[in-house]
Short mmCIF file of C-alpha atoms and ligand atoms in Angstrom, two decimals:
data_model
loop_
_atom_site.label_atom_id
_atom_site.label_comp_id
_atom_site.label_asym_id
_atom_site.label_seq_id
_atom_site.Cartn_x
_atom_site.Cartn_y
_atom_site.Cartn_z
CA UNK A 1 12.73 8.68 -11.14
CA UNK A 2 13.57 10.92 -8.20
CA UNK A 3 13.56 10.26 -4.47
CA UNK A 4 14.38 11.96 -1.19
CA UNK A 5 17.12 9.72 0.17
CA UNK A 6 17.28 9.10 3.93
CA UNK A 7 20.65 7.49 4.74
CA UNK A 8 20.12 6.78 8.45
CA UNK A 9 22.80 7.01 11.11
CA UNK A 10 24.46 3.71 10.32
CA UNK A 11 25.20 4.99 6.79
CA UNK A 12 27.92 7.08 8.52
CA UNK A 13 29.40 4.26 10.61
CA UNK A 14 28.81 0.53 10.44
CA UNK A 15 26.89 0.53 7.15
CA UNK A 16 28.86 2.86 4.95
CA UNK A 17 29.00 -0.03 2.47
CA UNK A 18 25.24 -0.34 2.26
CA UNK A 19 25.04 3.41 1.76
CA UNK A 20 27.70 3.53 -0.99
CA UNK A 21 26.44 0.47 -2.75
CA UNK A 22 22.85 1.78 -2.90
CA UNK A 23 23.98 5.07 -4.25
CA UNK A 24 26.11 3.35 -6.85
CA UNK A 25 23.38 1.01 -7.92
CA UNK A 26 20.88 3.91 -8.21
CA UNK A 27 23.30 5.93 -10.22
CA UNK A 28 24.05 3.02 -12.55
CA UNK A 29 20.28 2.57 -13.15
CA UNK A 30 19.69 6.28 -13.66
CA UNK A 31 17.58 6.70 -10.53
CA UNK A 32 18.02 10.05 -8.75
CA UNK A 33 18.67 9.87 -4.99
CA UNK A 34 18.71 13.33 -3.44
CA UNK A 35 19.95 13.21 0.15
CA UNK A 36 17.61 14.92 2.56
CA UNK A 37 19.49 17.98 3.78
CA UNK A 38 19.69 18.18 7.60
CA UNK A 39 18.26 14.71 8.18
CA UNK A 40 18.38 13.43 11.76
CA UNK A 41 18.10 10.15 13.65
CA UNK A 42 14.71 8.37 13.35
CA UNK A 43 14.81 7.51 17.03
CA UNK A 44 15.42 3.85 16.40
CA UNK A 45 14.58 1.28 19.10
CA UNK A 46 15.67 3.36 22.10
CA UNK A 47 13.25 6.06 20.94
CA UNK A 48 10.09 4.02 21.05
CA UNK A 49 11.24 2.03 24.08
CA UNK A 50 11.50 5.35 25.94
CA UNK A 51 8.63 7.52 24.78
CA UNK A 52 5.95 7.19 22.11
CA UNK A 53 5.71 10.89 21.21
CA UNK A 54 9.45 11.33 21.21
CA UNK A 55 9.79 8.41 18.74
CA UNK A 56 7.13 9.77 16.46
CA UNK A 57 8.49 13.32 16.57
CA UNK A 58 12.12 12.31 15.74
CA UNK A 59 10.91 10.45 12.65
CA UNK A 60 8.36 13.11 11.60
CA UNK A 61 11.09 15.77 11.64
CA UNK A 62 12.57 13.95 8.66
CA UNK A 63 9.27 13.29 6.94
CA UNK A 64 8.55 17.04 7.01
CA UNK A 65 11.92 17.71 5.33
CA UNK A 66 11.00 15.24 2.55
CA UNK A 67 7.54 16.72 2.22
CA UNK A 68 9.12 20.11 1.58
CA UNK A 69 11.18 18.47 -1.16
CA UNK A 70 7.94 17.16 -2.71
CA UNK A 71 9.38 13.66 -3.05
CA UNK A 72 8.81 10.11 -1.81
CA UNK A 73 11.43 8.88 0.66
CA UNK A 74 13.70 5.97 -0.09
CA UNK A 75 15.38 4.17 2.86
CA UNK A 76 17.87 1.33 3.11
CA UNK A 77 17.94 0.48 6.81
CA UNK A 78 15.09 -1.79 7.92
CA UNK A 79 14.95 -0.18 11.34
CA UNK A 80 14.67 3.35 9.91
CA UNK A 81 12.10 2.11 7.43
CA UNK A 82 10.04 0.63 10.31
CA UNK A 83 10.26 3.76 12.45
CA UNK A 84 9.46 6.24 9.69
CA UNK A 85 6.45 4.11 8.62
CA UNK A 86 5.32 3.82 12.22
CA UNK A 87 5.47 7.63 12.63
CA UNK A 88 3.26 8.04 9.55
CA UNK A 89 0.81 5.46 10.94
CA UNK A 90 0.73 7.17 14.35
CA UNK A 91 -0.10 10.67 13.04
CA UNK A 92 -2.63 9.27 10.60
CA UNK A 93 -4.52 7.10 13.07
CA UNK A 94 -4.05 8.88 16.41
CA UNK A 95 -5.08 12.58 16.38
CA UNK A 96 -3.87 13.07 19.98
CA UNK A 97 -0.37 11.85 19.01
CA UNK A 98 -0.48 14.12 15.89
CA UNK A 99 -1.21 17.03 18.19
CA UNK A 100 1.60 16.25 20.54
CA UNK A 101 4.06 15.77 17.67
CA UNK A 102 3.03 19.16 16.24
CA UNK A 103 3.68 20.70 19.61
CA UNK A 104 7.14 19.14 19.79
CA UNK A 105 8.31 20.05 16.31
CA UNK A 106 6.37 23.30 15.91
CA UNK A 107 4.77 22.19 12.59
CA UNK A 108 1.84 20.01 11.77
CA UNK A 109 2.35 16.91 9.64
CA UNK A 110 -0.42 14.81 8.05
CA UNK A 111 1.35 11.55 7.31
CA UNK A 112 1.31 12.01 3.58
CA UNK A 113 4.91 11.28 2.59
CA UNK A 114 5.24 7.93 0.90
CA UNK A 115 8.11 5.82 2.40
CA UNK A 116 9.74 3.18 0.31
CA UNK A 117 12.43 0.62 0.93
CA UNK A 118 15.22 0.42 -1.68
CA UNK A 119 13.92 -3.01 -2.68
CA UNK A 120 10.39 -1.56 -3.31
CA UNK A 121 11.84 1.18 -5.47
CA UNK A 122 13.79 -1.40 -7.50
CA UNK A 123 11.08 -3.96 -7.93
CA UNK A 124 7.94 -1.84 -8.07
CA UNK A 125 9.03 1.44 -9.52
CA UNK A 126 12.02 0.45 -11.74
CA UNK A 127 10.63 -2.97 -12.49
CA UNK A 128 12.04 -6.45 -12.53
CA UNK A 129 12.26 -6.68 -16.31
CA UNK A 130 14.16 -3.44 -16.68
CA UNK A 131 16.51 -4.68 -13.94
CA UNK A 132 17.07 -7.95 -15.72
CA UNK A 133 18.08 -6.06 -18.79
CA UNK A 134 20.49 -3.78 -16.92
CA UNK A 135 22.59 -6.63 -15.44
CA UNK A 136 25.80 -7.36 -17.34
CA UNK A 137 26.95 -10.13 -14.98
CA UNK A 138 25.01 -13.00 -13.47
CA UNK A 139 24.82 -14.80 -10.13
CA UNK A 140 24.92 -17.88 -12.32
CA UNK A 141 22.99 -20.19 -10.07
CA UNK A 142 24.71 -19.03 -6.89
CA UNK A 143 22.78 -20.41 -3.93
CA UNK A 144 21.63 -17.38 -1.91
CA UNK A 145 19.66 -17.33 1.37
CA UNK A 146 17.60 -14.13 1.52
CA UNK A 147 17.45 -12.87 5.07
CA UNK A 148 14.81 -10.18 5.70
CA UNK A 149 14.98 -10.06 9.51
CA UNK A 150 12.19 -8.56 11.51
CA UNK A 151 11.59 -4.90 11.09
CA UNK A 152 11.14 -4.79 7.33
CA UNK A 153 8.17 -7.13 7.25
CA UNK A 154 6.56 -6.56 10.66
CA UNK A 155 4.05 -5.41 11.68
CA UNK A 156 2.29 -5.78 8.34
CA UNK A 157 -0.42 -3.25 9.26
CA UNK A 158 2.30 -0.61 9.37
CA UNK A 159 5.14 -1.56 7.01
CA UNK A 160 2.87 -3.23 4.48
CA UNK A 161 6.00 -4.74 2.96
CA UNK A 162 5.44 -8.04 1.22
CA UNK A 163 4.28 -11.17 3.16
CA UNK A 164 5.26 -11.07 6.86
CA UNK A 165 6.05 -14.82 7.06
CA UNK A 166 7.35 -15.61 3.59
CA UNK A 167 8.39 -12.45 1.86
CA UNK A 168 9.66 -12.75 -1.76
CA UNK A 169 11.08 -9.32 -2.70
CA UNK A 170 14.72 -10.16 -2.06
CA UNK A 171 14.21 -13.60 -3.55
CA UNK A 172 12.85 -11.99 -6.70
CA UNK A 173 15.88 -9.73 -6.92
CA UNK A 174 18.16 -12.81 -6.55
CA UNK A 175 16.24 -14.59 -9.30
CA UNK A 176 16.46 -11.51 -11.52
CA UNK A 177 20.21 -11.66 -11.11
CA UNK A 178 20.25 -15.34 -12.13
CA UNK A 179 20.88 -16.71 -8.67
CA UNK A 180 19.10 -19.60 -6.97
CA UNK A 181 17.04 -18.13 -4.13
CA UNK A 182 16.76 -20.74 -1.43
CA UNK A 183 13.59 -21.73 0.39
CA UNK A 184 14.58 -21.70 4.03
CA UNK A 185 12.76 -21.28 7.31
CA UNK A 186 14.71 -18.45 9.04
CA UNK A 187 14.23 -15.59 6.59
CA UNK A 188 12.17 -13.52 9.02
CA UNK A 189 13.78 -14.61 12.29
CA UNK A 190 15.27 -11.82 14.46
CA UNK A 191 19.07 -11.48 14.87
CA UNK A 192 18.83 -9.91 18.28
CA UNK A 193 18.83 -6.28 17.15
CA UNK A 194 20.75 -3.79 19.30
CA UNK A 195 21.32 -6.30 22.11
CA UNK A 196 24.52 -6.76 20.18
CA UNK A 197 25.87 -3.46 21.63
CA UNK A 198 24.98 -4.32 25.18
CA UNK A 199 26.27 -6.83 27.73
CA UNK A 200 23.65 -9.25 26.46
CA UNK A 201 25.57 -9.76 23.22
CA UNK A 202 25.67 -13.49 24.24
CA UNK A 203 22.07 -13.75 22.99
CA UNK A 204 22.97 -12.27 19.62
CA UNK A 205 25.74 -14.81 19.18
CA UNK A 206 23.35 -17.64 19.81
CA UNK A 207 20.69 -16.17 17.40
CA UNK A 208 23.29 -15.56 14.72
CA UNK A 209 24.63 -19.10 15.18
CA UNK A 210 21.20 -20.66 14.50
CA UNK A 211 20.46 -18.41 11.50
CA UNK A 212 23.79 -18.97 9.79
CA UNK A 213 23.64 -22.69 10.77
CA UNK A 214 20.31 -23.00 9.03
CA UNK A 215 21.63 -21.23 5.91
CA UNK A 216 24.61 -23.63 5.92
CA UNK A 217 22.16 -26.59 6.28
CA UNK A 218 20.37 -25.59 3.05
CA UNK A 219 23.81 -25.25 1.42
CA UNK A 220 23.71 -21.50 0.91
CA UNK A 221 26.87 -19.96 -0.56
CA UNK A 222 26.09 -16.55 0.93
CA UNK A 223 23.40 -14.70 2.81
CA UNK A 224 21.86 -11.55 1.40
CA UNK A 225 20.62 -8.87 3.86
CA UNK A 226 18.89 -5.49 3.74
CA UNK A 227 19.53 -4.15 7.27
CA UNK A 228 22.69 -2.78 8.89
CA UNK A 229 22.00 -4.52 12.21
CA UNK A 230 21.42 -7.89 10.56
CA UNK A 231 24.61 -7.49 8.53
CA UNK A 232 26.85 -6.67 11.50
CA UNK A 233 25.26 -9.26 13.75
CA UNK A 234 25.66 -12.07 11.21
CA UNK A 235 29.04 -11.03 9.79
CA UNK A 236 31.06 -9.80 12.79
CA UNK A 237 29.65 -12.37 15.24
CA UNK A 238 31.02 -15.34 13.25
CA UNK A 239 34.22 -14.72 15.21
CA UNK A 240 32.35 -15.27 18.48
CA UNK A 241 30.53 -18.27 17.20
CA UNK A 242 33.84 -19.85 16.27
CA UNK A 243 35.37 -19.13 19.63
CA UNK A 244 32.38 -20.31 21.64
CA UNK A 245 31.28 -23.31 19.60
CA UNK A 246 34.21 -24.09 17.38
CA UNK A 247 32.05 -23.83 14.25
CA UNK A 248 33.75 -22.02 11.42
CA UNK A 249 31.06 -20.90 8.99
CA UNK A 250 32.99 -18.53 6.67
CA UNK A 251 29.54 -17.42 5.35
CA UNK A 252 29.73 -14.22 3.38
CA UNK A 253 27.01 -11.74 4.43
CA UNK A 254 26.38 -9.26 1.63
CA UNK A 255 23.91 -6.43 1.30
CA UNK A 256 21.47 -7.09 -1.54
CA UNK A 257 22.70 -3.82 -3.07
CA UNK A 258 26.28 -5.13 -3.09
CA UNK A 259 25.19 -8.23 -5.00
CA UNK A 260 23.29 -6.09 -7.45
CA UNK A 261 26.27 -3.79 -7.85
CA UNK A 262 28.44 -6.76 -8.71
CA UNK A 263 25.91 -7.86 -11.36
CA UNK A 264 25.93 -4.31 -12.77
CA UNK A 265 29.76 -4.50 -13.03
CA UNK A 266 30.47 -1.85 -10.41
CA UNK A 267 33.84 -1.74 -8.65
CA UNK A 268 34.62 -3.43 -5.30
CA UNK A 269 35.46 -0.08 -3.94
CA UNK A 270 32.18 1.62 -4.86
CA UNK A 271 30.34 -1.29 -3.26
CA UNK A 272 32.40 -1.20 -0.08
CA UNK A 273 33.26 -4.87 -0.27
CA UNK A 274 36.46 -4.38 1.77
CA UNK A 275 34.25 -3.56 4.77
CA UNK A 276 32.85 -7.06 5.02
CA UNK A 277 34.47 -9.11 7.75
CA UNK A 278 34.00 -12.55 6.19
CA UNK A 279 35.59 -12.36 2.80
CA UNK A 280 33.07 -12.22 -0.11
CA UNK A 281 35.76 -13.45 -2.57
CA UNK A 282 34.12 -16.71 -3.55
CA UNK A 283 30.95 -14.78 -4.44
CA UNK A 284 32.85 -12.05 -6.31
CA UNK A 285 34.81 -14.63 -8.26
CA UNK A 286 31.73 -16.59 -9.23
CA UNK A 287 30.05 -13.41 -10.57
CA UNK A 288 33.12 -12.04 -12.31
CA UNK A 289 33.34 -15.27 -14.40
CA UNK A 290 29.95 -14.66 -15.98
CA UNK A 291 30.12 -11.59 -18.29
CA UNK A 292 26.81 -11.82 -20.13
CA UNK B 1 1.52 -24.46 35.39
CA UNK B 2 0.36 -22.52 38.46
CA UNK B 3 0.72 -18.77 38.32
CA UNK B 4 0.85 -16.91 41.64
CA UNK B 5 0.42 -13.16 41.64
CA UNK B 6 0.35 -10.51 44.37
CA UNK B 7 -1.98 -7.56 44.10
CA UNK B 8 -0.48 -4.15 43.49
CA UNK B 9 0.16 -2.17 46.68
CA UNK B 10 -1.44 0.84 45.17
CA UNK B 11 -4.61 -1.17 44.63
CA UNK B 12 -4.46 -0.29 41.00
CA UNK B 13 -3.60 -3.26 38.85
CA UNK B 14 -1.09 -2.75 36.00
CA UNK B 15 -3.68 -3.94 33.51
CA UNK B 16 -5.63 -0.67 33.60
CA UNK B 17 -2.49 1.50 33.56
CA UNK B 18 -1.32 -0.33 30.47
CA UNK B 19 -4.68 0.13 28.77
CA UNK B 20 -4.53 3.85 29.52
CA UNK B 21 -1.03 4.18 28.21
CA UNK B 22 -1.19 2.06 25.07
CA UNK B 23 -4.86 1.82 24.33
CA UNK B 24 -4.53 -1.96 24.21
CA UNK B 25 -7.11 -4.29 25.85
CA UNK B 26 -5.31 -7.42 27.08
CA UNK B 27 -8.61 -8.99 28.11
CA UNK B 28 -9.08 -10.40 24.63
CA UNK B 29 -6.02 -12.60 24.88
CA UNK B 30 -7.16 -16.19 25.05
CA UNK B 31 -3.74 -17.71 25.83
CA UNK B 32 -3.13 -19.52 22.56
CA UNK B 33 0.58 -18.84 23.17
CA UNK B 34 1.52 -18.18 19.51
CA UNK B 35 3.34 -15.06 20.72
CA UNK B 36 5.54 -17.04 23.09
CA UNK B 37 6.23 -19.79 20.46
CA UNK B 38 7.63 -17.24 18.00
CA UNK B 39 9.24 -14.89 20.52
CA UNK B 40 12.92 -14.32 19.74
CA UNK B 41 14.01 -14.34 23.36
CA UNK B 42 11.45 -16.63 25.06
CA UNK B 43 14.06 -19.33 25.53
CA UNK B 44 16.20 -16.90 27.50
CA UNK B 45 13.70 -15.38 29.91
CA UNK B 46 11.71 -16.56 32.90
CA UNK B 47 8.34 -15.51 31.61
CA UNK B 48 7.47 -15.38 27.89
CA UNK B 49 4.96 -12.81 26.57
CA UNK B 50 1.78 -14.89 26.97
CA UNK B 51 2.61 -15.55 30.63
CA UNK B 52 3.15 -11.85 31.26
CA UNK B 53 -0.25 -11.18 29.75
CA UNK B 54 -1.90 -13.85 31.89
CA UNK B 55 -0.39 -12.39 35.04
CA UNK B 56 -1.66 -8.97 33.96
CA UNK B 57 -5.14 -10.40 33.38
CA UNK B 58 -5.19 -11.91 36.84
CA UNK B 59 -4.47 -8.52 38.30
CA UNK B 60 -0.62 -8.52 38.79
CA UNK B 61 0.84 -5.38 40.39
CA UNK B 62 4.21 -3.64 40.40
CA UNK B 63 6.21 -6.78 41.06
CA UNK B 64 5.66 -7.73 37.43
CA UNK B 65 7.87 -4.79 36.48
CA UNK B 66 11.01 -6.69 37.38
CA UNK B 67 10.17 -9.39 34.85
CA UNK B 68 13.25 -10.01 32.74
CA UNK B 69 11.33 -10.08 29.43
CA UNK B 70 10.66 -6.30 29.76
CA UNK B 71 14.34 -5.48 29.08
CA UNK B 72 15.35 -8.57 27.12
CA UNK B 73 12.58 -8.12 24.51
CA UNK B 74 14.20 -6.88 21.29
CA UNK B 75 11.07 -5.32 19.79
CA UNK B 76 11.15 -7.74 16.87
CA UNK B 77 7.37 -7.61 16.53
CA UNK B 78 6.95 -11.32 15.94
CA UNK B 79 4.37 -11.63 18.76
CA UNK B 80 2.29 -8.82 17.28
CA UNK B 81 2.54 -10.24 13.78
CA UNK B 82 1.33 -13.65 14.81
CA UNK B 83 -1.30 -12.90 17.41
CA UNK B 84 -4.75 -14.01 16.20
CA UNK B 85 -6.36 -11.30 18.26
CA UNK B 86 -4.13 -8.60 16.87
CA UNK B 87 -2.72 -7.66 20.25
CA UNK B 88 0.11 -5.13 19.77
CA UNK B 89 2.43 -6.61 22.40
CA UNK B 90 5.23 -4.32 21.31
CA UNK B 91 3.37 -1.26 22.55
CA UNK B 92 2.42 -3.15 25.76
CA UNK B 93 6.20 -3.78 26.25
CA UNK B 94 6.91 -0.08 25.68
CA UNK B 95 4.30 0.79 28.32
CA UNK B 96 5.77 -1.72 30.74
CA UNK B 97 9.23 -0.23 30.20
CA UNK B 98 7.96 3.25 30.91
CA UNK B 99 6.20 2.04 34.08
CA UNK B 100 9.33 0.13 35.18
CA UNK B 101 11.39 3.29 34.95
CA UNK B 102 8.77 5.51 36.52
CA UNK B 103 8.38 3.18 39.48
CA UNK B 104 12.11 2.56 39.71
CA UNK B 105 11.79 -1.20 39.34
CA UNK B 106 15.08 -3.19 39.48
CA UNK B 107 16.70 -3.35 36.08
CA UNK B 108 18.06 -6.69 35.07
CA UNK B 109 21.45 -7.63 33.55
CA UNK B 110 22.27 -5.62 30.45
CA UNK B 111 20.94 -2.30 31.81
CA UNK B 112 19.08 -1.50 28.62
CA UNK B 113 17.62 1.80 30.02
CA UNK B 114 21.22 3.04 30.42
CA UNK B 115 21.91 2.05 26.81
CA UNK B 116 18.71 3.77 25.58
CA UNK B 117 19.52 6.91 27.51
CA UNK B 118 23.06 7.09 26.24
CA UNK B 119 21.82 6.56 22.72
CA UNK B 120 19.20 9.30 22.99
CA UNK B 121 21.65 11.67 24.61
CA UNK B 122 23.95 11.49 21.58
CA UNK B 123 20.93 12.08 19.38
CA UNK B 124 19.94 15.10 21.42
CA UNK B 125 23.37 16.59 21.20
CA UNK B 126 24.35 15.77 17.64
CA UNK B 127 20.98 15.12 15.96
CA UNK B 128 22.30 11.75 14.90
CA UNK B 129 23.76 8.81 16.84
CA UNK B 130 27.38 8.85 17.76
CA UNK B 131 28.37 5.30 18.53
CA UNK B 132 31.74 6.09 20.06
CA UNK B 133 30.25 8.31 22.77
CA UNK B 134 27.30 5.98 23.24
CA UNK B 135 29.51 2.93 23.77
CA UNK B 136 31.88 4.80 26.10
CA UNK B 137 28.97 5.96 28.25
CA UNK B 138 27.41 2.56 28.28
CA UNK B 139 30.69 0.72 29.07
CA UNK B 140 31.40 3.07 31.95
CA UNK B 141 27.86 2.73 33.26
CA UNK B 142 27.93 -1.06 33.23
CA UNK B 143 31.70 -1.40 34.02
CA UNK B 144 31.94 -3.73 31.07
CA UNK B 145 35.13 -2.34 29.62
CA UNK B 146 36.55 -5.54 28.31
CA UNK B 147 33.45 -7.03 26.79
CA UNK B 148 33.65 -7.45 23.03
CA UNK B 149 36.94 -5.53 22.89
CA UNK B 150 38.45 -8.45 20.93
CA UNK B 151 36.52 -7.13 17.94
CA UNK B 152 37.85 -3.62 18.28
CA UNK B 153 40.79 -4.06 15.88
CA UNK B 154 38.59 -5.39 13.10
CA UNK B 155 35.93 -2.67 13.77
CA UNK B 156 38.63 -0.05 13.41
CA UNK B 157 40.25 -1.66 10.46
CA UNK B 158 37.00 -1.97 8.61
CA UNK B 159 35.95 1.55 9.67
CA UNK B 160 32.70 0.25 11.12
CA UNK B 161 32.57 3.02 13.66
CA UNK B 162 32.87 6.75 13.05
CA UNK B 163 35.57 8.42 15.01
CA UNK B 164 33.99 11.85 14.83
CA UNK B 165 30.34 12.75 15.25
CA UNK B 166 28.33 13.75 12.22
CA UNK B 167 27.43 17.46 12.15
CA UNK B 168 24.96 17.57 9.26
CA UNK B 169 21.70 17.19 11.14
CA UNK B 170 19.10 19.84 11.78
CA UNK B 171 20.05 20.03 15.46
CA UNK B 172 17.71 22.84 16.30
CA UNK B 173 14.61 20.84 15.59
CA UNK B 174 15.95 17.74 17.37
CA UNK B 175 16.81 19.72 20.49
CA UNK B 176 13.43 21.41 20.45
CA UNK B 177 11.74 17.96 20.33
CA UNK B 178 13.62 16.78 23.38
CA UNK B 179 12.97 20.04 25.25
CA UNK B 180 9.26 20.04 24.50
CA UNK B 181 8.83 16.44 25.55
CA UNK B 182 10.62 17.03 28.76
CA UNK B 183 8.42 20.11 29.42
CA UNK B 184 5.25 18.11 28.93
CA UNK B 185 6.27 15.10 30.86
CA UNK B 186 8.54 16.58 33.48
CA UNK B 187 11.30 14.24 32.39
CA UNK B 188 12.15 11.94 29.55
CA UNK B 189 12.02 8.49 31.07
S1 SF4 C 1 -0.77 -14.78 20.52
FE1 SF4 C 1 -2.22 -13.16 21.22
S2 SF4 C 1 -4.04 -14.32 21.92
FE2 SF4 C 1 -2.33 -15.80 21.74
S3 SF4 C 1 -1.44 -15.86 23.83
FE3 SF4 C 1 -0.28 -14.30 22.67
S4 SF4 C 1 -1.30 -12.37 23.06
FE4 SF4 C 1 -2.72 -14.03 23.72
S1 SF4 C 2 8.78 -8.12 20.37
FE1 SF4 C 2 9.69 -8.80 22.30
S2 SF4 C 2 8.09 -10.08 23.24
FE2 SF4 C 2 7.50 -9.85 21.12
S3 SF4 C 2 8.37 -11.62 20.06
FE3 SF4 C 2 9.87 -9.97 19.89
S4 SF4 C 2 11.29 -10.25 21.65
FE4 SF4 C 2 9.37 -11.46 22.05
#
């Protein structure tokens, strides 16, 4: 199994831990991730909020690089995943956009590169049963709230990832690791996205508060995420929530790949656990006690 | 609720311009309000998405471009996912943003266009985002130097921000994209 790996900009800043844990998990499972040489930013939210052709072109530049490698793309970040898939959809369905993108990049692109999220690679290509056999530790009934956020599952016409209102991919991974995946109503709520970096970060604090509050209400012991923005908004903002509302959640927010890495017996360092703001120690200890 | 609108001074309602830009026909909206019920930010804005659409249907003009939803919307796509008529509100919002900038409408608190521009500038220069430059430009632009600085020590300690820009991107292609789009449009935004 071989993929063209698109790290995305946050892999070099806020989400180095998501990056390193995915690479480590892939390596442990014998899946080949070949980083796309010369990859560039997908355009993210500012791209499409500014100009439709700019957004499509910035993403297509990367899709062309993967096409030249002759491989499917694997992505971690939900926002990158959404933008790359949207670009594919744009060139496939709108000939006039395809023409403009061709003009901007200097090369035509037909929308043929397959884009997969890390979870799709693991569940669909590698397979749940093979995964189950690979784990040497277990979540041992740990109560995990799977948080998908918005951009992975929406819009379904474009991302075609699971069910947009009640997705199960992450829940299936949690179950494969022996955890208890919780049924809770906020798995596809939005965390406030990049408002976090602006002077409207007050909104993000209130969204994060209600999401973590709901996870607490269903007695989650940690929240699993798949997107760098979700992770930072839920993890780092617990400080603000405490200051503004007095609520101390101490809710560990781990990337799904970090949980998987722990169940594969990988080291804390490889998984970047020291980068988490809320300590994941209770989770790590619970897993470490369960050598299968 | 009574909705009052004033006709656009140009005589051209925004509805048609939005249809031209996004290819989306808002006439099919029957005001079920599912979009507004699920909207991430509807509790924090004056007009939720369905109301914006109703105003557009009634022929609203440029004054709608100062609506706070335009820049508070986080592009979470919930409205699009839940609309029974399949209205792609996210593309409508993108069109409204482009019009707001083109017509120099007043930008509300948060100055998201400034954020977007600073973001894209770092992409144009480095081929990838460079948070440190982005945040500096944005903080200077909004004079919000002290906001969220209490988290700086932990951000540094946990290395959540890169101190130096990444230089691995294919910068030639990225610069070409920006150049071509400026050539075709006259400007970026
Ligand atoms: S969900 Fe669709 S049809 Fe219903 S009010 Fe919103 S845009 Fe109109
Ligand atoms: S995309 Fe914008 S308007 Fe639509 S639900 Fe999300 S925040 Fe609301």
